[in-house]
mmCIF file of C-alpha atoms in Angstrom:
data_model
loop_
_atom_site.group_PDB
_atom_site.id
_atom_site.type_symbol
_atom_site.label_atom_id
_atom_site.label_comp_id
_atom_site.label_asym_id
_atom_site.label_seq_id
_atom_site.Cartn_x
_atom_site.Cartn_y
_atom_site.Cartn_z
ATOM 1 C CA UNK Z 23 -22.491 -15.010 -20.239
ATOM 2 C CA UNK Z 24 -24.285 -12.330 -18.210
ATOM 3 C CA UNK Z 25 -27.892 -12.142 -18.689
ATOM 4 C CA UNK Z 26 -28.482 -7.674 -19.193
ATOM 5 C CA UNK Z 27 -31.414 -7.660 -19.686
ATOM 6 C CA UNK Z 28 -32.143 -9.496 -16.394
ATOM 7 C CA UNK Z 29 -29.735 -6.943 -14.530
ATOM 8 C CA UNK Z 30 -31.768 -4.014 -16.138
ATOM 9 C CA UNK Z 31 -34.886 -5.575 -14.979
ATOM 10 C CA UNK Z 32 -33.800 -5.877 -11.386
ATOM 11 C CA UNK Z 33 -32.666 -1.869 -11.946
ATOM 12 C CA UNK Z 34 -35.702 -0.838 -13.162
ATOM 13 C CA UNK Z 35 -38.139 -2.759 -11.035
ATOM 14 C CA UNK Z 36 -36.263 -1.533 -7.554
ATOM 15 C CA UNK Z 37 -36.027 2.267 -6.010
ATOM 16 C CA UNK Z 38 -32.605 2.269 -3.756
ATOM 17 C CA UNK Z 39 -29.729 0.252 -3.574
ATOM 18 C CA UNK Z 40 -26.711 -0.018 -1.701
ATOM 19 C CA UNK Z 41 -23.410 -0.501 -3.864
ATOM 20 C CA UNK Z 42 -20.656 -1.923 -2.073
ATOM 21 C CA UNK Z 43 -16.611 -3.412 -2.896
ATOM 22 C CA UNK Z 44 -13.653 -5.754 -1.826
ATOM 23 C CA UNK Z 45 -11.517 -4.447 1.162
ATOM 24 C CA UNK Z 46 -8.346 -2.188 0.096
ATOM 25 C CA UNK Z 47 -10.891 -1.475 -3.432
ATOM 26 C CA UNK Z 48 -8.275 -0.519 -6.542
ATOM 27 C CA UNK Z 49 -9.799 1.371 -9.247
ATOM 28 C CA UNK Z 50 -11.860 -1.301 -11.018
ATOM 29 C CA UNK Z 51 -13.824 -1.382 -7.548
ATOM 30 C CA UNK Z 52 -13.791 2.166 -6.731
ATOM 31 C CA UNK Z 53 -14.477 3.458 -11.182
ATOM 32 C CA UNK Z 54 -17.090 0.357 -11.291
ATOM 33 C CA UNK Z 55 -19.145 1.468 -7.849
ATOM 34 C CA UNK Z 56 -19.040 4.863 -9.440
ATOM 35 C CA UNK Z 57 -20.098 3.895 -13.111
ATOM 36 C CA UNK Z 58 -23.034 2.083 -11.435
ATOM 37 C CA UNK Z 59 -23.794 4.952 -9.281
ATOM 38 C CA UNK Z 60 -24.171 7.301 -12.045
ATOM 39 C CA UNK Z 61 -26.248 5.109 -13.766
ATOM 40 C CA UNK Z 62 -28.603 4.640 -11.019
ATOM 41 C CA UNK Z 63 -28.688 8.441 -10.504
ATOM 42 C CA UNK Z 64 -29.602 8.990 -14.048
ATOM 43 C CA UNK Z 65 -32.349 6.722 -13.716
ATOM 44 C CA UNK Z 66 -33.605 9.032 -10.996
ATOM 45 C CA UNK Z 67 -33.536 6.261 -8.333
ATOM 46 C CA UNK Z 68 -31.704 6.045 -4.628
ATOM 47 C CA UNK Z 69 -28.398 5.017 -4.250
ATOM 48 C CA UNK Z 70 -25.518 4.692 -1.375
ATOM 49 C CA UNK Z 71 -21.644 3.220 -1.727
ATOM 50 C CA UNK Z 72 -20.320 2.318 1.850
ATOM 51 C CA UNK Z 73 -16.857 0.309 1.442
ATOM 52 C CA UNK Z 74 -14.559 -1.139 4.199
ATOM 53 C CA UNK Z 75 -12.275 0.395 3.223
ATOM 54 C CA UNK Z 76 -11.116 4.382 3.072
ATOM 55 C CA UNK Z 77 -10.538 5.282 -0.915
ATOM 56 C CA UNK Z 78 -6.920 5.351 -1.503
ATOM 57 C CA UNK Z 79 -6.159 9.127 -2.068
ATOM 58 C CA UNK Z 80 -5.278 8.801 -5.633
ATOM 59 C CA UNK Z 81 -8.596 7.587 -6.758
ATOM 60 C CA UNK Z 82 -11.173 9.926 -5.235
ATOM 61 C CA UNK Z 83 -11.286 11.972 -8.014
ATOM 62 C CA UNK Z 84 -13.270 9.476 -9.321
ATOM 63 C CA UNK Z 85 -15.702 10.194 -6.498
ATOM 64 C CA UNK Z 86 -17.064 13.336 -8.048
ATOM 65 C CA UNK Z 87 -20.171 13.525 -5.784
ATOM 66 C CA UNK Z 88 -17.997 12.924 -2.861
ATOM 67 C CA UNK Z 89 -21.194 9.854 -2.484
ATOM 68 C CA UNK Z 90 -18.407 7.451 -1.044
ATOM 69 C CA UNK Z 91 -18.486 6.629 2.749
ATOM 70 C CA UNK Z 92 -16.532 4.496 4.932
ATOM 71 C CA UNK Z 93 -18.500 2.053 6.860
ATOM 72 C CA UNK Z 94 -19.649 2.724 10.526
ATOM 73 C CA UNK Z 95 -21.807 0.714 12.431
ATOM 74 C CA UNK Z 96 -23.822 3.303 14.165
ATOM 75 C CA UNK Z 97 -24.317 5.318 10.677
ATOM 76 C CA UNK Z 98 -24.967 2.697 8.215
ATOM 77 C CA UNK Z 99 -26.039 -0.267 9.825
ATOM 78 C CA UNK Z 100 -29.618 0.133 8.646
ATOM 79 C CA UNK Z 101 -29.191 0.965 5.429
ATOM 80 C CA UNK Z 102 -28.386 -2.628 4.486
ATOM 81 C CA UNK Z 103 -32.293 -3.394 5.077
ATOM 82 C CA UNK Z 104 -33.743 0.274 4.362
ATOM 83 C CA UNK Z 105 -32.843 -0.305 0.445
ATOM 84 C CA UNK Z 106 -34.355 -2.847 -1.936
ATOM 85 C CA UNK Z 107 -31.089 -3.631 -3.564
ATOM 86 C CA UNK Z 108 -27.639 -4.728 -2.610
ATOM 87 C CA UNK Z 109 -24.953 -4.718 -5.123
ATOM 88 C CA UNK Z 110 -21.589 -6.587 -4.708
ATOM 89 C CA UNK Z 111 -19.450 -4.738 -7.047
ATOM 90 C CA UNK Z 112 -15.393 -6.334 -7.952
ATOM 91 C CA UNK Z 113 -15.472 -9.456 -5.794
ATOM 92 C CA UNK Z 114 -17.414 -12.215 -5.703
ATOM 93 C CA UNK Z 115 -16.763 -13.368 -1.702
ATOM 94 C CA UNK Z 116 -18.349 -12.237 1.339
ATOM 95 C CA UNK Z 117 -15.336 -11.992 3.562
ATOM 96 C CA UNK Z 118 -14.194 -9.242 1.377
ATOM 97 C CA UNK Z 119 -16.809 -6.798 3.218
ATOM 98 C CA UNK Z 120 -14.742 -7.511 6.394
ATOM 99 C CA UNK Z 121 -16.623 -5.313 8.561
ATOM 100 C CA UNK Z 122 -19.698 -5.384 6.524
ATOM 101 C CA UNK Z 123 -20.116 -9.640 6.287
ATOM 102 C CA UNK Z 124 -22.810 -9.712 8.777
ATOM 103 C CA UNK Z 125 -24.597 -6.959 7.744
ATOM 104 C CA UNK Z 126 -24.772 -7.995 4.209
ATOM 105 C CA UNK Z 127 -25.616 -11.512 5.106
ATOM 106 C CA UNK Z 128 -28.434 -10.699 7.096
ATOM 107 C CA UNK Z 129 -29.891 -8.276 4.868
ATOM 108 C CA UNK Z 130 -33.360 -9.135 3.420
ATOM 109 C CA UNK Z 131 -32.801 -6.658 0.063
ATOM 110 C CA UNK Z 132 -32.224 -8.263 -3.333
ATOM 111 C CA UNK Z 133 -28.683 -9.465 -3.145
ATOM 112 C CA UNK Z 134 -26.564 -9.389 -6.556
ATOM 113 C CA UNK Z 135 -23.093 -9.737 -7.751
ATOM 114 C CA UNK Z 136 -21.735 -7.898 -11.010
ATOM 115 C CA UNK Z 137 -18.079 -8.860 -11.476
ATOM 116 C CA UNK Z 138 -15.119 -11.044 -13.208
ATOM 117 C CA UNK Z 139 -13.179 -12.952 -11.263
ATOM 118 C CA UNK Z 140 -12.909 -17.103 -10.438
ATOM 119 C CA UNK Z 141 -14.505 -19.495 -8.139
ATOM 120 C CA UNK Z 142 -17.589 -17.119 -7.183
ATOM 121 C CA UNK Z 143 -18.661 -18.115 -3.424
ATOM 122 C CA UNK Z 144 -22.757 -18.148 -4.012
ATOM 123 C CA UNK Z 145 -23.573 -15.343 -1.231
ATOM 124 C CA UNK Z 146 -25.896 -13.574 -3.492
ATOM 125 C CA UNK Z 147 -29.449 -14.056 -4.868
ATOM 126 C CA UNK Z 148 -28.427 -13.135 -8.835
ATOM 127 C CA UNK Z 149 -24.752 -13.215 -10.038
ATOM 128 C CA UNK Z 150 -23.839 -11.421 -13.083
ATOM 129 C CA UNK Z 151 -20.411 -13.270 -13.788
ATOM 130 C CA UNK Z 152 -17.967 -13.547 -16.427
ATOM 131 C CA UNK Z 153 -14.370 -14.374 -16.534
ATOM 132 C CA UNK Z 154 -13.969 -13.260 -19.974
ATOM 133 C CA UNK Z 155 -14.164 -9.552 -19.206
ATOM 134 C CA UNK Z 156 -11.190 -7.357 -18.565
ATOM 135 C CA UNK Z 157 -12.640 -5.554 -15.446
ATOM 136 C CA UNK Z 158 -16.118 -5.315 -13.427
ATOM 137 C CA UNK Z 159 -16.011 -1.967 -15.335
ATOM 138 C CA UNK Z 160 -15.945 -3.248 -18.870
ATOM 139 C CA UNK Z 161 -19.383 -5.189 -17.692
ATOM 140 C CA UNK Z 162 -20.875 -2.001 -16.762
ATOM 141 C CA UNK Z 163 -19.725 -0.932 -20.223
ATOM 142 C CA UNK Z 164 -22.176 -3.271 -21.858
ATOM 143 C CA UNK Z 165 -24.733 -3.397 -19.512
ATOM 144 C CA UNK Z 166 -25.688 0.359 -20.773
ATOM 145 C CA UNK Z 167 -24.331 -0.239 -24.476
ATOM 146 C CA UNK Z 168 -26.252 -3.189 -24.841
ATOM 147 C CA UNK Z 169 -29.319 -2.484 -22.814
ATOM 148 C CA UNK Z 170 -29.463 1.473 -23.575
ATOM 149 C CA UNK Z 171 -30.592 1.449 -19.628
ATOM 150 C CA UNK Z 172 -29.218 5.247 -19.402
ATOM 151 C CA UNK Z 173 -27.081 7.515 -21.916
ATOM 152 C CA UNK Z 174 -23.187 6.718 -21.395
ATOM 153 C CA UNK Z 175 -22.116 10.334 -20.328
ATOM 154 C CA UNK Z 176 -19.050 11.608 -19.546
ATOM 155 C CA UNK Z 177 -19.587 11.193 -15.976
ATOM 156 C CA UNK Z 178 -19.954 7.066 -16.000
ATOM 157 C CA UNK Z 179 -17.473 6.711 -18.895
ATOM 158 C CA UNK Z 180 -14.162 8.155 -16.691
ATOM 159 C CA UNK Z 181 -14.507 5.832 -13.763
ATOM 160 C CA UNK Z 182 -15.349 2.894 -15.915
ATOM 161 C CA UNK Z 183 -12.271 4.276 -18.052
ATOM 162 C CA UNK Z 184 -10.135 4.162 -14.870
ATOM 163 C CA UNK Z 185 -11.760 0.505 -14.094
ATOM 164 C CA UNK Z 186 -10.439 -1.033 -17.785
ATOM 165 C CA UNK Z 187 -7.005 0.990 -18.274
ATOM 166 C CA UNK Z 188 -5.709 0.014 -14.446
ATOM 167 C CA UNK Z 189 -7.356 -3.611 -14.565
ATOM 168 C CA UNK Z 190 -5.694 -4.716 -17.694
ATOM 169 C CA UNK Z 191 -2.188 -2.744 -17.163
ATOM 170 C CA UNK Z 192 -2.450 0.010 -19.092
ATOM 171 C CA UNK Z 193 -3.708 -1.985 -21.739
ATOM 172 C CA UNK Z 194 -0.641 -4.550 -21.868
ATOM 173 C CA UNK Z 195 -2.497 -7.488 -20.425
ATOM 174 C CA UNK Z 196 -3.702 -10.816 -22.159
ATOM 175 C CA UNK Z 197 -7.906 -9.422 -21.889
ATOM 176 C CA UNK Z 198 -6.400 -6.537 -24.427
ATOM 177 C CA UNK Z 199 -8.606 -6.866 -27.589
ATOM 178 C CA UNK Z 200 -8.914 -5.362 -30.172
ATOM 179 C CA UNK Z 201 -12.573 -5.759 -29.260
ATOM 180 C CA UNK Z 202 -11.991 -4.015 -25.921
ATOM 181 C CA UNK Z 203 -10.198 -1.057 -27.622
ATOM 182 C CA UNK Z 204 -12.745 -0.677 -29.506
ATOM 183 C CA UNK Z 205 -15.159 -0.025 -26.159
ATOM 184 C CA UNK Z 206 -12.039 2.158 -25.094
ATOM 185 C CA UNK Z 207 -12.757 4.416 -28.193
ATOM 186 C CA UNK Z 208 -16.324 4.938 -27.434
ATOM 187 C CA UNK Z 209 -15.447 5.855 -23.998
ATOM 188 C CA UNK Z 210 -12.864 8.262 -25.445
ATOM 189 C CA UNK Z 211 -15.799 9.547 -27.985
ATOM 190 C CA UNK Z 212 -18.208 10.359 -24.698
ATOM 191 C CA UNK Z 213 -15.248 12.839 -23.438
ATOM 192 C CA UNK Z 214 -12.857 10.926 -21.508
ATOM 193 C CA UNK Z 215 -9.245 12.406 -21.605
ATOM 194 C CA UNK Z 216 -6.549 9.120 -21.571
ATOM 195 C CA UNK Z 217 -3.551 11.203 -19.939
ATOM 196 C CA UNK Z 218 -5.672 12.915 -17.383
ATOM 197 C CA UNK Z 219 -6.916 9.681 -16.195
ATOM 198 C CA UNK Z 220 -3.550 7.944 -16.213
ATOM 199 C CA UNK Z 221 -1.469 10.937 -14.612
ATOM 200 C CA UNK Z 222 -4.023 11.365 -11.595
ATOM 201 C CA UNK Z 223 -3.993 7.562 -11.014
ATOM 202 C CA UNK Z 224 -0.262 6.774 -11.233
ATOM 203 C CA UNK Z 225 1.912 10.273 -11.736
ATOM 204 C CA UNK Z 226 0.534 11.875 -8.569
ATOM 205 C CA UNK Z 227 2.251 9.397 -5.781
ATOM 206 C CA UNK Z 228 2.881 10.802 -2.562
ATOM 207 C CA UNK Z 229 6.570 10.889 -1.377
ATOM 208 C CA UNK Z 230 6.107 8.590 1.344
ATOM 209 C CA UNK Z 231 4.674 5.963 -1.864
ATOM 210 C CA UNK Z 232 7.688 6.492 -3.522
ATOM 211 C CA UNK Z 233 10.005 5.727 -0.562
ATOM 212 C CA UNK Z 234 8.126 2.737 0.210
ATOM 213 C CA UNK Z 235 8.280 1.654 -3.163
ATOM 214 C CA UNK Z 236 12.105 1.860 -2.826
ATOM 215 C CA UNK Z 237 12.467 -0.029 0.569
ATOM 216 C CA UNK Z 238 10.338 -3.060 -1.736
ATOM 217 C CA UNK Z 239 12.852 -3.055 -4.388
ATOM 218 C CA UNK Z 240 15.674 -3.244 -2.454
ATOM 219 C CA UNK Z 241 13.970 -6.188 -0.419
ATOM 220 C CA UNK Z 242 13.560 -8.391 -4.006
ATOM 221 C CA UNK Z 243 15.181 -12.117 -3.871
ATOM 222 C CA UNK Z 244 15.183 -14.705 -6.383
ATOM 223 C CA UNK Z 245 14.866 -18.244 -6.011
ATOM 224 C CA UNK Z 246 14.143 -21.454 -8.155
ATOM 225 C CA UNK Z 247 16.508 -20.267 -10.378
ATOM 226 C CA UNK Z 248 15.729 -17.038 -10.885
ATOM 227 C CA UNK Z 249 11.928 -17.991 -12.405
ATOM 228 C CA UNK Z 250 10.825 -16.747 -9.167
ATOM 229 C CA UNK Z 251 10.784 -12.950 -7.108
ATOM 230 C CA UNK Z 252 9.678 -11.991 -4.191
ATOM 231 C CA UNK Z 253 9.757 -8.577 -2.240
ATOM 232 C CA UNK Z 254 8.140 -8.068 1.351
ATOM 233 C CA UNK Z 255 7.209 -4.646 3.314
ATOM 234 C CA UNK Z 256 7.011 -4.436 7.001
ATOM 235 C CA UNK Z 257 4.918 -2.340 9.274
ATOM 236 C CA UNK Z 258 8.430 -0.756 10.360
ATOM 237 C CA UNK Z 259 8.824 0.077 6.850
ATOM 238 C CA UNK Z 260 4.772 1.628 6.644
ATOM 239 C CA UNK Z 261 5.722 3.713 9.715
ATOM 240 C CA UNK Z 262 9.122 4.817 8.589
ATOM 241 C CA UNK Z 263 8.026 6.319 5.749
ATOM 242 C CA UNK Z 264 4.415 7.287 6.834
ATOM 243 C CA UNK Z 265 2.774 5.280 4.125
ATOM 244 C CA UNK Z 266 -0.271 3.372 4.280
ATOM 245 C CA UNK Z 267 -1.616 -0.437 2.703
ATOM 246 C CA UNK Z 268 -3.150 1.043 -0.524
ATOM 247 C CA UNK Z 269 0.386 2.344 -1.582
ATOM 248 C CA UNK Z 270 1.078 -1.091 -2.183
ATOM 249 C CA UNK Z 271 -0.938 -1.014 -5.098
ATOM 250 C CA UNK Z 272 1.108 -2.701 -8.443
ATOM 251 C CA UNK Z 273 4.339 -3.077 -6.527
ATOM 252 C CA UNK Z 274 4.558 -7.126 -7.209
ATOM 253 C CA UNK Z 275 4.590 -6.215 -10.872
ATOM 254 C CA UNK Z 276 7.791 -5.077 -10.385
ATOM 255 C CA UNK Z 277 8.917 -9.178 -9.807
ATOM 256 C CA UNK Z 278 7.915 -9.791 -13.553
ATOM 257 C CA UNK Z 279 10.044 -7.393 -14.970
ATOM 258 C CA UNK Z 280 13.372 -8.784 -13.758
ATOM 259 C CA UNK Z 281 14.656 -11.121 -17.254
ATOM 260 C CA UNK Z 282 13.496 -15.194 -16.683
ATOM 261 C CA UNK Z 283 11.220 -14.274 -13.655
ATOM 262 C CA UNK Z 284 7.630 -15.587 -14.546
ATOM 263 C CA UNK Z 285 6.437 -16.091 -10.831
ATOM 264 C CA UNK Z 286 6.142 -12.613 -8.381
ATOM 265 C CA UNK Z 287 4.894 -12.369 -4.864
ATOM 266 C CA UNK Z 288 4.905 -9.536 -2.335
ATOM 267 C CA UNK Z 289 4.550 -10.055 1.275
ATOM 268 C CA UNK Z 290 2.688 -7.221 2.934
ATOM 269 C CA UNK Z 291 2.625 -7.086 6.816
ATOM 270 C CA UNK Z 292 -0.538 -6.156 8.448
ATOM 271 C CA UNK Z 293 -1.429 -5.128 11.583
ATOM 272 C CA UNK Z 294 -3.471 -8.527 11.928
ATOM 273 C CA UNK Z 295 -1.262 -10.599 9.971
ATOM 274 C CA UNK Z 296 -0.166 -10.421 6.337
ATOM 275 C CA UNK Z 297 -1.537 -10.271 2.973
ATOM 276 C CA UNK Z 298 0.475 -12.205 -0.451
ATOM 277 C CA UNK Z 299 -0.028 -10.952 -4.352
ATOM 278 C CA UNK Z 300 0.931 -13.333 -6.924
ATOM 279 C CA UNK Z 301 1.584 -12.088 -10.746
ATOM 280 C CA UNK Z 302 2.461 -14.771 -13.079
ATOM 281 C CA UNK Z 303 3.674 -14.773 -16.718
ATOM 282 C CA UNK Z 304 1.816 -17.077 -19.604
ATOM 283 C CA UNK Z 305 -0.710 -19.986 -17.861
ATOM 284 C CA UNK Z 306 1.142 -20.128 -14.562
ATOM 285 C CA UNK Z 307 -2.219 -20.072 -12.782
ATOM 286 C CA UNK Z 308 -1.324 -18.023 -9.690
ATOM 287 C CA UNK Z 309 -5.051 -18.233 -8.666
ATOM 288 C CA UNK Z 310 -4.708 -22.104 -7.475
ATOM 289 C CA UNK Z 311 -1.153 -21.289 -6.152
ATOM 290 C CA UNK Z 312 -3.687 -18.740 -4.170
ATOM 291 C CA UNK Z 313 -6.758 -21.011 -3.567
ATOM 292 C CA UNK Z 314 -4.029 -23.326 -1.166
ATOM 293 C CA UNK Z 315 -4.305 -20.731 1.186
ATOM 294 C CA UNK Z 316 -7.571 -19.558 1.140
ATOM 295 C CA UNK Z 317 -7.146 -16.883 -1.312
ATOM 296 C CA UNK Z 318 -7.851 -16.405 -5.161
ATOM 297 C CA UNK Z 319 -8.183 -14.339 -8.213
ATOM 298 C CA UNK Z 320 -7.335 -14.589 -11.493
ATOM 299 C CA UNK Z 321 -4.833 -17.004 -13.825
ATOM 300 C CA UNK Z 322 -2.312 -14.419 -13.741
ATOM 301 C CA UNK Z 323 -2.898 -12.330 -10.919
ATOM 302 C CA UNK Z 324 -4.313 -13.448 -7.455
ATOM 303 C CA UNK Z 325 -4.279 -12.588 -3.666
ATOM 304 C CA UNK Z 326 -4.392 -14.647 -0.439
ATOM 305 C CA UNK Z 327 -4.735 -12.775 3.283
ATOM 306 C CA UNK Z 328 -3.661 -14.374 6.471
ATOM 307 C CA UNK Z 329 -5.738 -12.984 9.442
ATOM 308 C CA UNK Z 330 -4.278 -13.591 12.611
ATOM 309 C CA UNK Z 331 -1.186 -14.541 11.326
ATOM 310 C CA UNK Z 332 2.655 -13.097 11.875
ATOM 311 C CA UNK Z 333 4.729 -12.587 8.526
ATOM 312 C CA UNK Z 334 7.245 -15.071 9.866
ATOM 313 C CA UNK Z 335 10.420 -16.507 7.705
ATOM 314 C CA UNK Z 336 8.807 -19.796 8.140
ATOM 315 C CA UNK Z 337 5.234 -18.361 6.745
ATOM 316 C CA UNK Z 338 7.196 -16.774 3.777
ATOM 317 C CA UNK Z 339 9.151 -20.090 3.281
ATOM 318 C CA UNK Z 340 6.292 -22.415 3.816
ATOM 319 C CA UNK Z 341 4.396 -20.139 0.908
ATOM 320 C CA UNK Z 342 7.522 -19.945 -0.971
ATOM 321 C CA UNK Z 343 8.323 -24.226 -1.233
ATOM 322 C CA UNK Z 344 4.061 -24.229 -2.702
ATOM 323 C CA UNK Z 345 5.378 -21.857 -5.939
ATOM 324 C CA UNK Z 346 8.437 -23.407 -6.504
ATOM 325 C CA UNK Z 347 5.826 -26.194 -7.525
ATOM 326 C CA UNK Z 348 4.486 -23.847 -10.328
ATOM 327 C CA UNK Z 349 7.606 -23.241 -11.937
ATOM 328 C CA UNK Z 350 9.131 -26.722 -12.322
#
């Protein structure tokens, strides 16, 4: 359960803050950093989001006040002890902030976590936790529903919109409530528009997206008797087509929608290694399939990332044998 009132105390009793996400951030990181943004802004109060990461293009129209920066050293170094709050926002493990780790561990602000995924890491002073939710988003839902912290205007309910429609599949996954739609419906009553949202998230891919996607279906095998699929992408196949990681984004759902496959995984080449999604159908728990690499997630949906490490046949294979295991 996460304690709101607490959370609205630490809001109200601090002037700046520093909101931050997981490396490659989808739109439950980027809608929830903007949600909270808002809300501090409302409140009349300091804020700054610095990611890792660039926002993929598709989402900055969430970014309204164009507030989102990519972290530099020289620029934002200071920040991380200049404000009184730092807010982990989507992920709940340090090494997510790549770049950032340091600097967030060595900061002396306030240090809290708002988000709702498994096997938290404790690198913050207050953690605001809870698997049950769909997204980070739908927790920044109740936070002002519950709380009445600040008015929920059109301006926090879009990216906190975007956070619960992408985060539970278009409102086809398990966390899909009636409950939930009925938090959906108040978002719609504070002027969200449903088919704007969608079409600017997934209808506007660039070409090079599309290609890429292509080059991943074709790559699709099946193994353990067809109750597992896997695709992989190259950094040949990035460069061929000019695309970039975030493109990536809900490819491996593709795996689950070939007939008796209930195990997917996509093999993404980096230019330090490789990174592996897992999807899973029913209570194939994908997020301990994860965990044995060093990764995690969520029962049905998980990631692991292998710095340092070349996509070899024998990495694939080695990762391959461990999900056979899941589907026996």
């Amino acid at each position: 359960m996460v304690n709101f009132q607490k959370l609205k105390n630490i809001i109200l009793s601090n002037n700046s803050f520093l909101i931050t996400t997981h490396v490659n951030p989808d739109a439950d990181a980027i809608g929830s950093e903007v949600a909270f943004y808002q809300l501090i802004k409302s409140l009349g109060k300091k804020s700054y989001i610095i990611n890792h990461s660039e926002t993929p293009y598709n989402l900055r129209f969430l970014d309204v006040d164009n507030v989102i920066k990519q972290f530099n050293l020289d620029d934002h170094a200071d920040l991380f002890n200049q404000v009184d709050v730092l807010v982990a926002l989507d992920f709940n493990r340090s090494d997510r902030t790549v770049s950032m780790k340091k600097n967030f561990e060595q900061s002396k602000a306030i240090k809290i976590c708002i988000d709702h995924h498994q096997d938290p890491e404790k690198f913050v002073d207050y953690e605001f936790i809870d698997t049950d939710y769909s997204a980070t988003g739908e927790i920044i839902f109740n936070l002002i529903t519950e709380t009445k912290i600040v008015p929920l205007t059109k301006q926090i309910a879009e990216p906190i919109y975007a956070a619960i429609m992408t985060d539970t599949g278009s409102f086809r996954f398990e966390r899909t409530t009636a409950k939930l739609h009925r938090k959906v419906a108040t978002l719609l009553d504070a002027g969200v528009n449903p088919t704007e949202i969608y079409d600017k998230i997934y209808d506007q891919s660039k070409f090079s997206k599309i290609k890429l996607l292509g080059r991943a279906l074709e790559s699709i095998q099946l193994i353990a008797e067809g109750k597992i699929a896997f695709m992989k992408i190259t950094q040949n196949d990035f460069e061929e087509f000019g695309a970039i990681e975030s493109d990536t984004e809900n490819f491996v759902n593709y795996n689950l929608s070939i007939e008796n496959v209930v195990l997917g995984l996509l093999f993404i080449e980096l230019k330090n290694g490789f990174k592996v999604s897992f999807r899973s159908k029913g209570n194939i728990p994908v997020n301990k399939l994860a965990s044995e690499f060093g990764g995690g997630g969520h029962t049905n949906a998980a990631g692991a990332r292998f710095f340092d490490h070349k996509m070899t046949d024998e990495m694939i294979n080695s990762i391959l044998v461990k999900a056979v295991n899941y589907v026996k």
